[in-house]
Amino acid sequence: FFGYYIAYGMQPAMISDENFDWTFWLCAFSFANTTGTIDSGALAGRVNFISFLIVSVFTSSVIHPVAVQWTWAGGWLSRMGFVDFAGGAVVHGVG
């Protein structure tokens, strides 16, 4: 929920709320999760497990939401006409 606030500037509806959009949540969660797992290919066998967890959590909860805000949530890149097709720049470029 912390990353959602960074990316979209608002708190999401509570999961128990009947207006909760499970489809959007699952899509946003999977993109953030994929961003964190892309690091694992570069870090595998090079860092210890705790360091990997710290990098993965920071990437998924802080860095990815900032890139989402810039590109998908009306940020400065989207206002300049930048279009990200299927998350290529946000997910793979940031991860």
mmCIF file of C-alpha atoms in Angstrom:
data_model
loop_
_atom_site.group_PDB
_atom_site.id
_atom_site.type_symbol
_atom_site.label_atom_id
_atom_site.label_comp_id
_atom_site.label_asym_id
_atom_site.label_seq_id
_atom_site.Cartn_x
_atom_site.Cartn_y
_atom_site.Cartn_z
ATOM 1 C CA PHE A 1 0.000 0.000 0.000
ATOM 2 C CA PHE A 2 2.984 2.297 0.535
ATOM 3 C CA GLY A 3 4.042 1.947 -3.099
ATOM 4 C CA TYR A 4 0.479 2.516 -4.307
ATOM 5 C CA TYR A 5 0.425 5.861 -2.527
ATOM 6 C CA ILE A 6 3.729 6.856 -4.164
ATOM 7 C CA ALA A 7 2.586 5.752 -7.620
ATOM 8 C CA TYR A 8 -0.961 7.083 -7.686
ATOM 9 C CA GLY A 9 -1.027 9.718 -4.932
ATOM 10 C CA MET A 10 -3.947 8.167 -3.059
ATOM 11 C CA GLN A 11 -4.678 5.356 -0.678
ATOM 12 C CA PRO A 12 -6.259 2.308 -2.291
ATOM 13 C CA ALA A 13 -9.638 1.085 -1.133
ATOM 14 C CA MET A 14 -9.470 -1.469 1.637
ATOM 15 C CA ILE A 15 -9.542 -5.092 0.544
ATOM 16 C CA SER A 16 -12.780 -5.604 2.478
ATOM 17 C CA ASP A 17 -14.463 -2.755 0.563
ATOM 18 C CA GLU A 18 -16.916 -3.902 -2.103
ATOM 19 C CA ASN A 19 -15.471 -1.317 -4.521
ATOM 20 C CA PHE A 20 -11.991 -2.829 -4.305
ATOM 21 C CA ASP A 21 -10.670 -3.467 -7.819
ATOM 22 C CA TRP A 22 -8.994 -6.868 -7.600
ATOM 23 C CA THR A 23 -8.018 -6.837 -11.274
ATOM 24 C CA PHE A 24 -6.103 -3.567 -11.048
ATOM 25 C CA TRP A 25 -4.499 -4.588 -7.749
ATOM 26 C CA LEU A 26 -3.313 -7.918 -9.143
ATOM 27 C CA CYS A 27 -1.896 -6.251 -12.255
ATOM 28 C CA ALA A 28 -0.057 -3.570 -10.239
ATOM 29 C CA PHE A 29 1.188 -6.180 -7.756
ATOM 30 C CA SER A 30 2.515 -8.433 -10.506
ATOM 31 C CA PHE A 31 4.363 -5.573 -12.215
ATOM 32 C CA ALA A 32 5.946 -4.490 -8.909
ATOM 33 C CA ASN A 33 6.832 -8.088 -8.088
ATOM 34 C CA THR A 34 8.409 -8.628 -11.505
ATOM 35 C CA THR A 35 10.498 -5.496 -11.075
ATOM 36 C CA GLY A 36 11.879 -6.948 -7.860
ATOM 37 C CA THR A 37 12.603 -10.349 -9.356
ATOM 38 C CA ILE A 38 14.543 -9.005 -12.328
ATOM 39 C CA ASP A 39 17.291 -8.070 -9.877
ATOM 40 C CA SER A 40 17.609 -11.695 -8.829
ATOM 41 C CA GLY A 41 19.220 -12.665 -12.130
ATOM 42 C CA ALA A 42 21.973 -10.123 -11.690
ATOM 43 C CA LEU A 43 22.454 -10.690 -7.959
ATOM 44 C CA ALA A 44 22.203 -14.498 -7.788
ATOM 45 C CA GLY A 45 25.307 -15.928 -6.174
ATOM 46 C CA ARG A 46 26.911 -12.509 -5.752
ATOM 47 C CA VAL A 47 25.242 -11.191 -2.606
ATOM 48 C CA ASN A 48 23.899 -12.822 0.531
ATOM 49 C CA PHE A 49 20.190 -13.472 0.959
ATOM 50 C CA ILE A 50 19.469 -10.602 3.358
ATOM 51 C CA SER A 51 21.079 -8.096 0.980
ATOM 52 C CA PHE A 52 18.978 -9.461 -1.864
ATOM 53 C CA LEU A 53 15.796 -9.086 0.205
ATOM 54 C CA ILE A 54 16.646 -5.484 1.047
ATOM 55 C CA VAL A 55 17.320 -4.594 -2.595
ATOM 56 C CA SER A 56 14.192 -6.413 -3.784
ATOM 57 C CA VAL A 57 11.877 -4.778 -1.240
ATOM 58 C CA PHE A 58 13.341 -1.316 -1.890
ATOM 59 C CA THR A 59 13.055 -1.740 -5.659
ATOM 60 C CA SER A 60 9.467 -2.993 -5.494
ATOM 61 C CA SER A 61 8.188 -0.544 -2.888
ATOM 62 C CA VAL A 62 10.039 2.693 -3.688
ATOM 63 C CA ILE A 63 11.824 2.744 -7.041
ATOM 64 C CA HIS A 64 9.123 0.996 -9.107
ATOM 65 C CA PRO A 65 6.259 3.208 -7.806
ATOM 66 C CA VAL A 66 8.231 6.346 -8.675
ATOM 67 C CA ALA A 67 8.680 5.114 -12.245
ATOM 68 C CA VAL A 68 4.969 4.227 -12.392
ATOM 69 C CA GLN A 69 4.038 7.726 -11.280
ATOM 70 C CA TRP A 70 6.272 9.264 -13.928
ATOM 71 C CA THR A 71 4.918 7.160 -16.790
ATOM 72 C CA TRP A 72 1.479 5.661 -16.095
ATOM 73 C CA ALA A 73 -0.067 7.981 -13.488
ATOM 74 C CA GLY A 74 0.155 11.315 -15.286
ATOM 75 C CA GLY A 75 3.717 12.187 -14.319
ATOM 76 C CA TRP A 76 6.196 14.298 -16.233
ATOM 77 C CA LEU A 77 7.139 11.590 -18.741
ATOM 78 C CA SER A 78 3.532 10.907 -19.708
ATOM 79 C CA ARG A 79 2.874 14.645 -20.077
ATOM 80 C CA MET A 80 5.815 14.823 -22.497
ATOM 81 C CA GLY A 81 4.200 12.134 -24.651
ATOM 82 C CA PHE A 82 6.128 9.092 -23.440
ATOM 83 C CA VAL A 83 4.201 5.865 -24.015
ATOM 84 C CA ASP A 84 5.183 2.629 -22.308
ATOM 85 C CA PHE A 85 3.756 -0.402 -24.046
ATOM 86 C CA ALA A 86 3.025 -3.343 -21.739
ATOM 87 C CA GLY A 87 5.424 -2.197 -19.007
ATOM 88 C CA GLY A 88 8.622 -2.593 -20.974
ATOM 89 C CA ALA A 89 10.250 0.585 -19.730
ATOM 90 C CA VAL A 90 8.782 0.681 -16.231
ATOM 91 C CA VAL A 91 9.275 -2.976 -15.329
ATOM 92 C CA HIS A 92 12.337 -4.055 -17.283
ATOM 93 C CA GLY A 93 14.111 -0.711 -17.430
ATOM 94 C CA VAL A 94 13.763 -0.096 -13.699
ATOM 95 C CA GLY A 95 14.332 -3.706 -12.636
#
